[in-house]
């Protein structure tokens, strides 16, 4: 299978306003990224599609928007305060820092997993295979040391009396700590789920590959609280749903694969990821984890609040099991961009770059293009009507061919062209992105025509 070229996708993202380097005018700030006008629309549409599928259309699923800064005890209960770290190695020649597990996985092109290896086993593997520094090419490593991944900040106004607080490294703790609130206020019955979309922060040692791994990112996470007896059915069901969601967003099935974890955390009963064939090879896109009663039990222990659920029919009291489905929003943006990017050779031999985005994800649903500038008044009237329904773009500069190409590159599914006939009979040409077919429509038919074709 041919891999997409990440450099070309990054360049298009910058040129067309999907994603820019963070703080660029100051020389950037490593591994932070800013979403531009079309990027923010794409990302919002991805979040909307996820929320629609997993909250709006999912019975017994409730949303939450929890605070980023949480009581520090939360991170003691979750284990992050004690153990959220990665194995790092420094290159003594060029001073660059790497994750030992990534060095092994990259060197073996993903064939060897370091997931289940101890630090000693990783050091031995790196020594035996003479894995060199990817930056300077030398073989001159420090031993492995653990590197803390949580960002710290402090709360308090009096110097010397500040408390350390953490930027959350995952959103799901906000779901666990609201288990009782949501169960009570929504009168939720097990099995039910709590979903959240929000920012997470990790002081990653080796961020990179554009927006694949960053230090600040958004997660879309969902915890299903269920009985132990049905927990594996719930787990299998989320595997199916997670897979179907990606297929419905136009992912090709042979670009996706399930990967069962080689080593389970001591409390986990099952864990798998969906891998996507990114330009740098197969890599994790999302995870589905059977976390047993671990999370609620830990919060029960650390908060002193009972996390037991009382079955209204049997009166049975129990701490529910948790099935977690988690996907990085920015990582999904990257996967969507990679999946959609295409270079097509046209009949006249020219190449067109086109983003075959699912229309529901496209930043603009329609671009309004007057054939000539003296048609702009009519075109702006049509734009005003369409803007009440959709995110629209408007472009009157340059040849119509170039304007179509620009819309193809940002994945706009429809272009409406206003010409002199429009003034006579109130019809426009509507051009579809993928087929490049054009039809003629009455202006009052445009909204329903587009609406029927952008549903998710
Ligand atoms: N609550 C479980 C959890 O956070 P995870 O596997 O660490 O599990 C879930 O993260 C998802 O979040 C990943 O599958 C990935 O899509 C995304 N993710 C994790 N770290 C990331 C990072 N540094 N940058 C971008 N996305 C990240």
Coordinates of C-alpha atoms and ligand atoms in Angstrom, one line a residue:
X1 CA 0.0 0.0 0.0
X2 CA 1.4 3.4 -0.9
X3 CA 1.9 5.8 2.0
X4 CA 0.8 9.4 1.8
X5 CA 3.5 12.0 1.9
X6 CA 3.4 13.9 5.2
X7 CA 5.5 16.8 4.0
X8 CA 3.0 17.6 1.3
X9 CA 0.1 17.4 3.7
X10 CA 1.8 19.7 6.2
X11 CA 2.6 22.2 3.4
X12 CA -1.0 22.2 2.2
X13 CA -2.2 22.7 5.7
X14 CA 0.0 25.7 6.1
X15 CA -0.8 27.2 2.7
X16 CA -4.5 26.7 2.8
X17 CA -5.1 27.6 6.5
X18 CA -5.7 24.3 8.2
X19 CA -2.8 24.3 10.6
X20 CA 0.1 26.7 11.4
X21 CA 3.1 26.3 13.7
X22 CA 2.3 27.7 17.1
X23 CA 3.7 31.2 17.9
X24 CA 5.3 31.2 14.5
X25 CA 6.4 34.9 14.4
X26 CA 8.6 34.1 17.5
X27 CA 10.2 31.2 15.7
X28 CA 7.6 28.8 16.8
X29 CA 7.2 26.8 20.0
X30 CA 8.1 23.2 19.4
X31 CA 5.2 20.8 18.9
X32 CA 2.4 23.3 19.4
X33 CA 0.1 24.0 16.5
X34 CA -2.6 26.6 15.8
X35 CA -5.6 25.7 13.7
X36 CA -6.4 28.3 11.0
X37 CA -9.8 29.2 9.5
X38 CA -10.4 26.0 7.6
X39 CA -8.6 23.8 10.3
X40 CA -10.9 25.0 13.1
X41 CA -13.9 24.2 11.0
X42 CA -12.7 20.7 10.2
X43 CA -11.8 20.1 13.8
X44 CA -15.2 21.4 15.0
X45 CA -17.0 19.2 12.4
X46 CA -15.0 16.2 13.7
X47 CA -16.1 16.9 17.2
X48 CA -19.7 17.4 16.1
X49 CA -19.7 14.1 14.2
X50 CA -18.3 12.3 17.3
X51 CA -20.7 13.9 19.7
X52 CA -23.6 13.2 17.4
X53 CA -22.7 9.5 17.0
X54 CA -21.6 8.8 20.6
X55 CA -23.8 11.1 22.6
X56 CA -26.8 12.3 20.6
X57 CA -27.5 8.9 18.9
X58 CA -26.3 6.7 21.8
X59 CA -29.0 5.9 24.4
X60 CA -27.9 6.4 28.0
X61 CA -24.9 8.5 27.2
X62 CA -24.5 11.8 29.0
X63 CA -22.1 14.7 28.3
X64 CA -19.9 16.5 30.7
X65 CA -17.4 19.4 30.5
X66 CA -15.2 19.1 33.5
X67 CA -12.5 21.5 34.8
X68 CA -9.0 21.1 33.4
X69 CA -7.5 21.8 36.8
X70 CA -8.6 19.2 39.3
X71 CA -8.0 18.5 43.0
X72 CA -4.5 17.1 43.1
X73 CA -5.8 14.1 45.0
X74 CA -7.4 13.0 41.7
X75 CA -4.0 12.4 40.3
X76 CA -3.0 10.4 43.3
X77 CA -6.0 8.2 42.9
X78 CA -5.4 7.8 39.2
X79 CA -1.8 6.9 39.8
X80 CA -0.5 9.7 37.5
X81 CA 1.2 11.6 40.4
X82 CA 3.3 8.5 41.2
X83 CA 3.8 6.8 37.9
X84 CA 2.9 8.7 34.7
X85 CA 6.3 8.7 33.1
X86 CA 8.1 7.5 29.9
X87 CA 11.5 5.8 29.6
X88 CA 13.8 8.4 28.1
X89 CA 17.3 8.1 26.7
X90 CA 19.6 11.1 25.9
X91 CA 22.1 11.0 23.1
X92 CA 25.3 12.1 24.7
X93 CA 26.7 13.4 21.4
X94 CA 23.9 15.7 20.2
X95 CA 21.9 16.0 23.5
X96 CA 18.7 15.1 21.9
X97 CA 16.2 13.1 24.0
X98 CA 14.2 10.1 22.8
X99 CA 11.7 7.6 24.1
X100 CA 13.4 4.2 24.3
X101 CA 10.3 2.3 23.3
X102 CA 9.9 4.6 20.2
X103 CA 13.5 4.0 19.2
X104 CA 12.9 0.3 19.2
X105 CA 9.5 0.5 17.4
X106 CA 10.8 3.0 14.8
X107 CA 14.0 0.9 14.2
X108 CA 11.9 -2.2 13.6
X109 CA 9.3 -0.3 11.5
X110 CA 6.7 -1.3 14.0
X111 CA 7.5 -5.1 13.9
X112 CA 8.8 -5.2 17.5
X113 CA 6.6 -3.8 20.2
X114 CA 8.4 -2.5 23.3
X115 CA 5.1 -2.3 25.2
X116 CA 5.8 -5.3 27.4
X117 CA 9.6 -4.7 27.8
X118 CA 11.3 -3.7 31.0
X119 CA 13.8 -0.8 30.9
X120 CA 16.6 -3.4 31.1
X121 CA 15.2 -5.4 28.2
X122 CA 14.9 -2.1 26.1
X123 CA 18.5 -1.2 26.9
X124 CA 19.7 -4.7 25.9
X125 CA 17.7 -4.6 22.6
X126 CA 19.0 -1.1 21.7
X127 CA 22.6 -2.3 22.5
X128 CA 22.3 -5.6 20.6
X129 CA 20.8 -3.9 17.5
X130 CA 23.1 -1.0 17.7
X131 CA 20.2 1.5 17.3
X132 CA 21.7 4.8 16.5
X133 CA 20.5 8.3 17.4
X134 CA 18.0 9.3 14.7
X135 CA 19.3 12.9 14.9
X136 CA 23.1 12.7 14.7
X137 CA 23.6 9.0 13.8
X138 CA 25.9 8.2 16.8
X139 CA 25.6 5.3 19.2
X140 CA 26.2 7.1 22.5
X141 CA 23.2 6.7 24.8
X142 CA 22.7 7.4 28.5
X143 CA 21.0 4.7 30.5
X144 CA 17.2 4.9 30.5
X145 CA 15.6 7.2 33.0
X146 CA 11.9 7.8 33.7
X147 CA 10.6 11.2 32.5
X148 CA 7.5 12.7 34.2
X149 CA 4.7 13.5 31.8
X150 CA 2.4 15.8 33.8
X151 CA 2.7 19.6 33.4
X152 CA 2.8 21.3 36.8
X153 CA 1.5 24.7 37.6
X154 CA 0.8 26.3 41.0
X155 CA -2.2 27.8 42.7
X156 CA -2.1 30.5 45.3
X157 CA -1.1 34.1 45.5
X158 CA 1.3 34.3 48.4
X159 CA 4.9 33.4 47.5
X160 CA 6.0 30.2 49.3
X161 CA 2.4 29.2 49.9
X162 CA 1.6 27.9 46.5
X163 CA 0.1 24.5 45.9
X164 CA 1.1 22.4 43.0
X165 CA -1.7 21.6 40.6
X166 CA -1.5 19.7 37.3
X167 CA -2.8 20.3 33.8
X168 CA -4.8 17.2 33.2
X169 CA -3.1 14.6 31.1
X170 CA -6.4 12.9 30.1
X171 CA -10.0 14.0 30.2
X172 CA -11.5 10.7 31.6
X173 CA -10.8 11.6 35.3
X174 CA -13.5 14.3 34.9
X175 CA -15.9 11.6 33.9
X176 CA -15.0 9.4 36.9
X177 CA -15.3 12.1 39.5
X178 CA -18.7 13.1 38.1
X179 CA -20.1 9.5 38.1
X180 CA -22.3 10.1 41.2
X181 CA -23.4 13.6 40.1
X182 CA -24.5 12.4 36.6
X183 CA -26.0 9.1 37.8
X184 CA -28.2 11.0 40.3
X185 CA -29.1 14.1 38.2
X186 CA -29.8 12.2 35.0
X187 CA -31.4 9.2 37.0
X188 CA -29.1 7.1 34.9
X189 CA -29.3 3.3 35.1
X190 CA -26.3 1.0 34.5
X191 CA -25.2 0.5 31.8
X192 CA -24.7 4.2 31.0
X193 CA -21.9 6.3 29.7
X194 CA -20.3 9.7 30.3
X195 CA -18.6 11.4 27.4
X196 CA -16.4 14.4 27.2
X197 CA -14.4 16.4 24.6
X198 CA -11.6 18.5 26.0
X199 CA -8.0 19.5 26.2
X200 CA -5.3 17.4 27.7
X201 CA -1.6 18.2 28.3
X202 CA 1.4 15.9 28.3
X203 CA 5.1 16.8 28.6
X204 CA 5.9 14.3 25.8
X205 CA 9.6 13.5 25.4
X206 CA 9.3 12.9 21.7
X207 CA 6.4 14.7 20.3
X208 CA 6.3 15.0 16.5
X209 CA 4.9 13.9 13.2
X210 CA 3.0 17.1 12.9
X211 CA -0.2 17.0 15.1
X212 CA 0.2 13.2 15.7
X213 CA 1.8 13.6 19.1
X214 CA 1.8 17.0 20.7
X215 CA 2.1 18.4 24.2
X216 CA -1.4 20.0 24.2
X217 CA -4.2 18.1 22.4
X218 CA -7.9 17.4 22.6
X219 CA -9.4 14.0 23.5
X220 CA -12.8 12.6 22.9
X221 CA -13.3 10.1 25.7
X222 CA -16.2 8.0 26.9
X223 CA -16.6 5.8 29.9
X224 CA -19.3 3.2 30.0
X225 CA -20.3 2.1 33.5
X226 CA -21.6 -1.5 33.4
X227 CA -22.1 -4.7 35.3
X228 CA -19.3 -7.2 35.3
X229 CA -21.5 -9.9 33.7
X230 CA -22.1 -7.8 30.6
X231 CA -18.8 -5.9 30.5
X232 CA -17.2 -7.9 27.7
X233 CA -20.3 -7.4 25.5
X234 CA -20.0 -3.7 26.1
X235 CA -16.3 -3.8 25.3
X236 CA -16.9 -5.7 22.0
X237 CA -19.8 -3.3 21.2
X238 CA -17.5 -0.2 21.5
X239 CA -14.9 -1.9 19.3
X240 CA -17.5 -2.3 16.6
X241 CA -18.9 1.3 17.1
X242 CA -15.4 2.8 17.1
X243 CA -14.6 1.0 13.8
X244 CA -17.9 1.8 12.2
X245 CA -17.5 5.5 13.1
X246 CA -14.2 5.6 11.1
X247 CA -15.7 3.7 8.1
X248 CA -18.6 6.2 8.1
X249 CA -16.1 9.0 8.0
X250 CA -14.9 7.6 4.7
X251 CA -11.8 5.7 6.0
X252 CA -10.8 2.7 3.9
X253 CA -11.1 -0.5 5.9
X254 CA -7.6 -1.7 4.8
X255 CA -6.1 1.5 6.3
X256 CA -7.4 0.4 9.7
X257 CA -6.5 -2.5 12.0
X258 CA -7.1 -3.7 15.5
X259 CA -4.1 -4.2 17.8
X260 CA -4.6 -6.1 21.0
X261 CA -2.3 -4.9 23.8
X262 CA 0.7 -7.2 24.4
X263 CA 0.7 -6.4 28.1
X264 CA -2.3 -5.4 30.2
X265 CA -2.2 -3.1 33.2
X266 CA -2.7 -5.2 36.4
X267 CA -6.3 -4.1 36.7
X268 CA -7.3 -4.3 33.0
X269 CA -9.3 -7.2 31.6
X270 CA -8.8 -6.4 27.9
X271 CA -7.3 -3.6 25.8
X272 CA -7.0 -2.9 22.2
X273 CA -6.2 0.0 19.9
X274 CA -7.3 0.8 16.4
X275 CA -4.3 1.6 14.3
X276 CA -4.4 3.7 11.2
X277 CA -1.9 3.6 8.3
X278 CA -0.4 7.1 8.8
X279 CA 2.3 8.4 6.4
X280 CA 4.9 7.2 9.0
X281 CA 3.4 3.7 9.2
X282 CA 0.8 1.9 11.3
X283 CA 0.2 3.9 14.5
X284 CA -2.4 4.2 17.3
X285 CA -5.5 6.2 16.5
X286 CA -7.8 5.3 19.4
X287 CA -8.0 2.9 22.3
X288 CA -10.8 0.7 23.8
X289 CA -10.0 -0.5 27.3
X290 CA -11.8 -2.8 29.8
X291 CA -10.7 -1.1 33.1
X292 CA -12.6 -3.3 35.5
X293 CA -13.7 -1.5 38.7
X294 CA -10.3 0.0 39.1
X295 CA -11.0 3.7 38.5
X296 CA -14.1 4.0 40.6
X297 CA -12.6 1.9 43.3
X298 CA -9.6 4.1 43.5
X299 CA -11.7 7.3 43.6
X300 CA -13.8 5.7 46.3
X301 CA -10.7 5.0 48.3
X302 CA -9.1 8.4 47.9
X303 CA -12.3 10.6 48.2
X304 CA -14.0 8.5 50.9
X305 CA -17.2 8.7 48.9
X306 CA -19.0 5.5 48.0
X307 CA -19.0 4.8 44.3
X308 CA -21.5 2.0 44.6
X309 CA -24.5 1.8 42.4
X310 CA -27.7 0.3 43.7
X311 CA -29.6 -1.8 41.1
X312 CA -33.2 -0.4 41.3
X313 CA -34.7 -3.9 40.5
X314 CA -32.5 -6.3 42.5
X315 CA -31.2 -3.9 45.1
X316 CA -27.8 -5.3 44.4
X317 CA -25.0 -2.9 45.4
X318 CA -21.8 -2.8 43.4
X319 CA -19.0 -0.7 42.0
X320 CA -19.5 -0.7 38.2
X321 CA -16.9 -1.9 35.7
X322 CA -15.7 0.7 33.2
X323 CA -15.2 0.3 29.5
X324 CA -13.3 3.2 28.0
X325 CA -13.3 4.4 24.4
X326 CA -10.8 7.2 23.8
X327 CA -9.6 9.0 20.7
X328 CA -7.4 12.0 20.2
X329 CA -9.2 14.7 18.2
X330 CA -6.1 16.2 16.7
X331 CA -4.8 12.7 15.8
X332 CA -8.1 12.1 14.1
X333 CA -7.8 15.4 12.3
X334 CA -4.4 14.2 11.0
X335 CA -5.8 10.8 10.0
X336 CA -8.8 12.4 8.2
X337 CA -6.5 14.7 6.3
X338 CA -4.2 11.9 5.3
X339 CA -7.1 9.7 4.3
X340 CA -8.7 12.5 2.2
X341 CA -5.5 13.8 0.5
X342 CA -5.3 12.8 -3.1
X343 CA -3.4 13.8 -6.3
X344 CA -5.4 13.0 -9.4
X345 CA -4.2 13.1 -13.0
X346 CA -6.9 14.8 -15.1
X347 CA -7.7 14.1 -18.7
X348 CA -5.6 17.1 -19.9
X349 CA -2.6 15.7 -18.0
X350 CA -2.7 18.2 -15.2
X351 CA -2.6 17.1 -11.6
X352 CA -5.3 18.2 -9.2
X353 CA -4.8 18.0 -5.4
X354 CA -8.1 17.2 -3.8
X355 CA -9.3 16.5 -0.3
X356 CA -12.0 13.8 -0.5
X357 CA -13.3 14.8 2.9
X358 CA -16.7 13.4 4.0
X359 CA -18.9 16.4 3.2
X360 CA -20.1 16.6 6.9
X361 CA -16.4 17.3 7.8
X362 CA -15.6 19.7 5.1
X363 CA -14.7 23.2 6.5
X364 CA -17.0 24.9 3.9
X365 CA -20.0 23.1 2.5
X366 CA -20.2 25.4 -0.5
X367 CA -18.2 28.1 -2.3
X368 CA -19.9 30.9 -4.1
X369 CA -18.0 31.9 -7.2
X370 CA -19.2 34.7 -9.5
X371 CA -17.9 34.1 -13.0
X372 CA -17.0 37.7 -13.3
X373 CA -16.6 40.6 -10.9
X374 CA -19.6 42.4 -12.3
X375 CA -21.8 39.5 -11.1
X376 CA -20.7 40.0 -7.5
X377 CA -23.8 41.7 -6.3
X378 CA -26.0 38.8 -7.3
X379 CA -23.4 36.3 -5.9
X380 CA -23.3 38.1 -2.6
X381 CA -27.1 37.9 -2.3
X382 CA -26.9 34.1 -2.8
X383 CA -24.0 33.9 -0.4
X384 CA -26.1 35.7 2.3
X385 CA -28.9 33.2 1.9
X386 CA -26.5 30.2 2.0
X387 CA -24.5 31.5 4.9
X388 CA -27.6 31.2 7.1
X389 CA -27.4 27.4 6.5
X390 CA -23.8 26.5 6.0
X391 CA -20.2 27.7 6.4
X392 CA -19.6 29.2 3.0
X393 CA -16.6 30.5 1.2
X394 CA -16.7 33.3 -1.4
X395 CA -14.1 33.9 -4.1
X396 CA -14.1 36.2 -7.1
X397 CA -10.4 36.4 -7.8
X398 CA -8.7 34.5 -10.7
X399 CA -9.8 32.1 -13.3
X400 CA -12.7 29.8 -12.4
X401 CA -10.5 26.8 -12.9
X402 CA -8.0 28.0 -10.3
X403 CA -10.8 28.8 -7.9
X404 CA -12.2 25.3 -8.3
X405 CA -8.7 23.9 -7.6
X406 CA -8.4 26.0 -4.4
X407 CA -11.8 24.6 -3.2
X408 CA -10.7 21.1 -4.1
X409 CA -7.6 21.5 -1.9
X410 CA -9.7 22.4 1.1
X411 CA -12.3 19.7 0.4
X412 CA -15.3 22.0 -0.4
X413 CA -17.9 19.5 -1.7
X414 CA -19.9 22.0 -3.8
X415 CA -19.1 25.1 -5.8
X416 CA -21.9 27.4 -6.9
X417 CA -21.1 29.5 -10.0
X418 CA -23.0 32.6 -10.8
X419 CA -23.1 33.6 -14.5
X420 CA -25.1 35.9 -16.7
X421 CA -27.9 33.3 -17.1
X422 CA -28.3 33.6 -13.3
X423 CA -29.5 37.2 -13.8
X424 CA -32.0 36.0 -16.4
X425 CA -33.5 32.8 -15.0
X426 CA -32.3 32.6 -11.4
X427 CA -30.3 29.4 -12.0
X428 CA -26.7 28.6 -11.0
X429 CA -24.2 25.9 -11.9
X430 CA -23.4 23.6 -9.0
X431 CA -20.2 21.5 -9.3
X432 CA -19.5 18.5 -7.2
X433 CA -15.9 18.1 -5.9
X434 CA -15.2 14.4 -6.4
X435 CA -16.9 13.8 -9.8
X436 CA -16.4 17.4 -11.0
X437 CA -19.9 16.9 -12.6
X438 CA -21.9 20.1 -13.0
X439 CA -25.6 20.6 -13.0
X440 CA -27.9 23.5 -13.3
X441 CA -30.2 24.3 -10.4
X442 CA -32.7 27.0 -9.4
X443 CA -31.2 29.2 -6.6
X444 CA -34.1 28.2 -4.2
X445 CA -33.1 24.5 -4.7
X446 CA -29.5 24.9 -3.5
X447 CA -30.1 24.6 0.2
X448 CA -32.0 21.3 0.0
X449 CA -29.7 19.9 -2.6
X450 CA -26.7 20.4 -0.4
X451 CA -28.4 19.4 2.8
X452 CA -29.3 16.0 1.4
X453 CA -25.7 15.4 0.5
X454 CA -23.8 16.5 3.7
X455 CA -25.5 14.3 6.3
X456 CA -23.5 12.2 8.7
Ligands
LIG1 N1 -7.8 8.0 29.1 C1 -7.1 7.0 28.4 C2 -6.0 7.7 27.6 O1 -5.8 8.9 27.8 P1 -4.2 7.2 25.8 O2 -3.9 6.0 25.0 O3 -3.0 7.8 26.6 O4 -5.4 6.8 26.8 C3 -6.0 8.2 24.2 O5 -4.8 8.4 24.9 C4 -5.9 8.8 22.8 O6 -5.4 10.2 22.9 C5 -4.8 8.1 22.0 O7 -5.3 7.0 21.3 C6 -4.4 9.3 21.0 O8 -5.4 9.3 19.9 C7 -4.6 10.5 21.8 N2 -3.3 11.0 22.4 C8 -2.6 10.5 23.4 N3 -1.5 11.2 23.6 C9 -1.5 12.2 22.6 C10 -0.5 13.2 22.3 N4 0.5 13.5 23.0 N5 -0.8 14.0 21.2 C11 -2.0 13.8 20.5 N6 -2.9 12.8 20.8 C12 -2.6 12.0 21.8

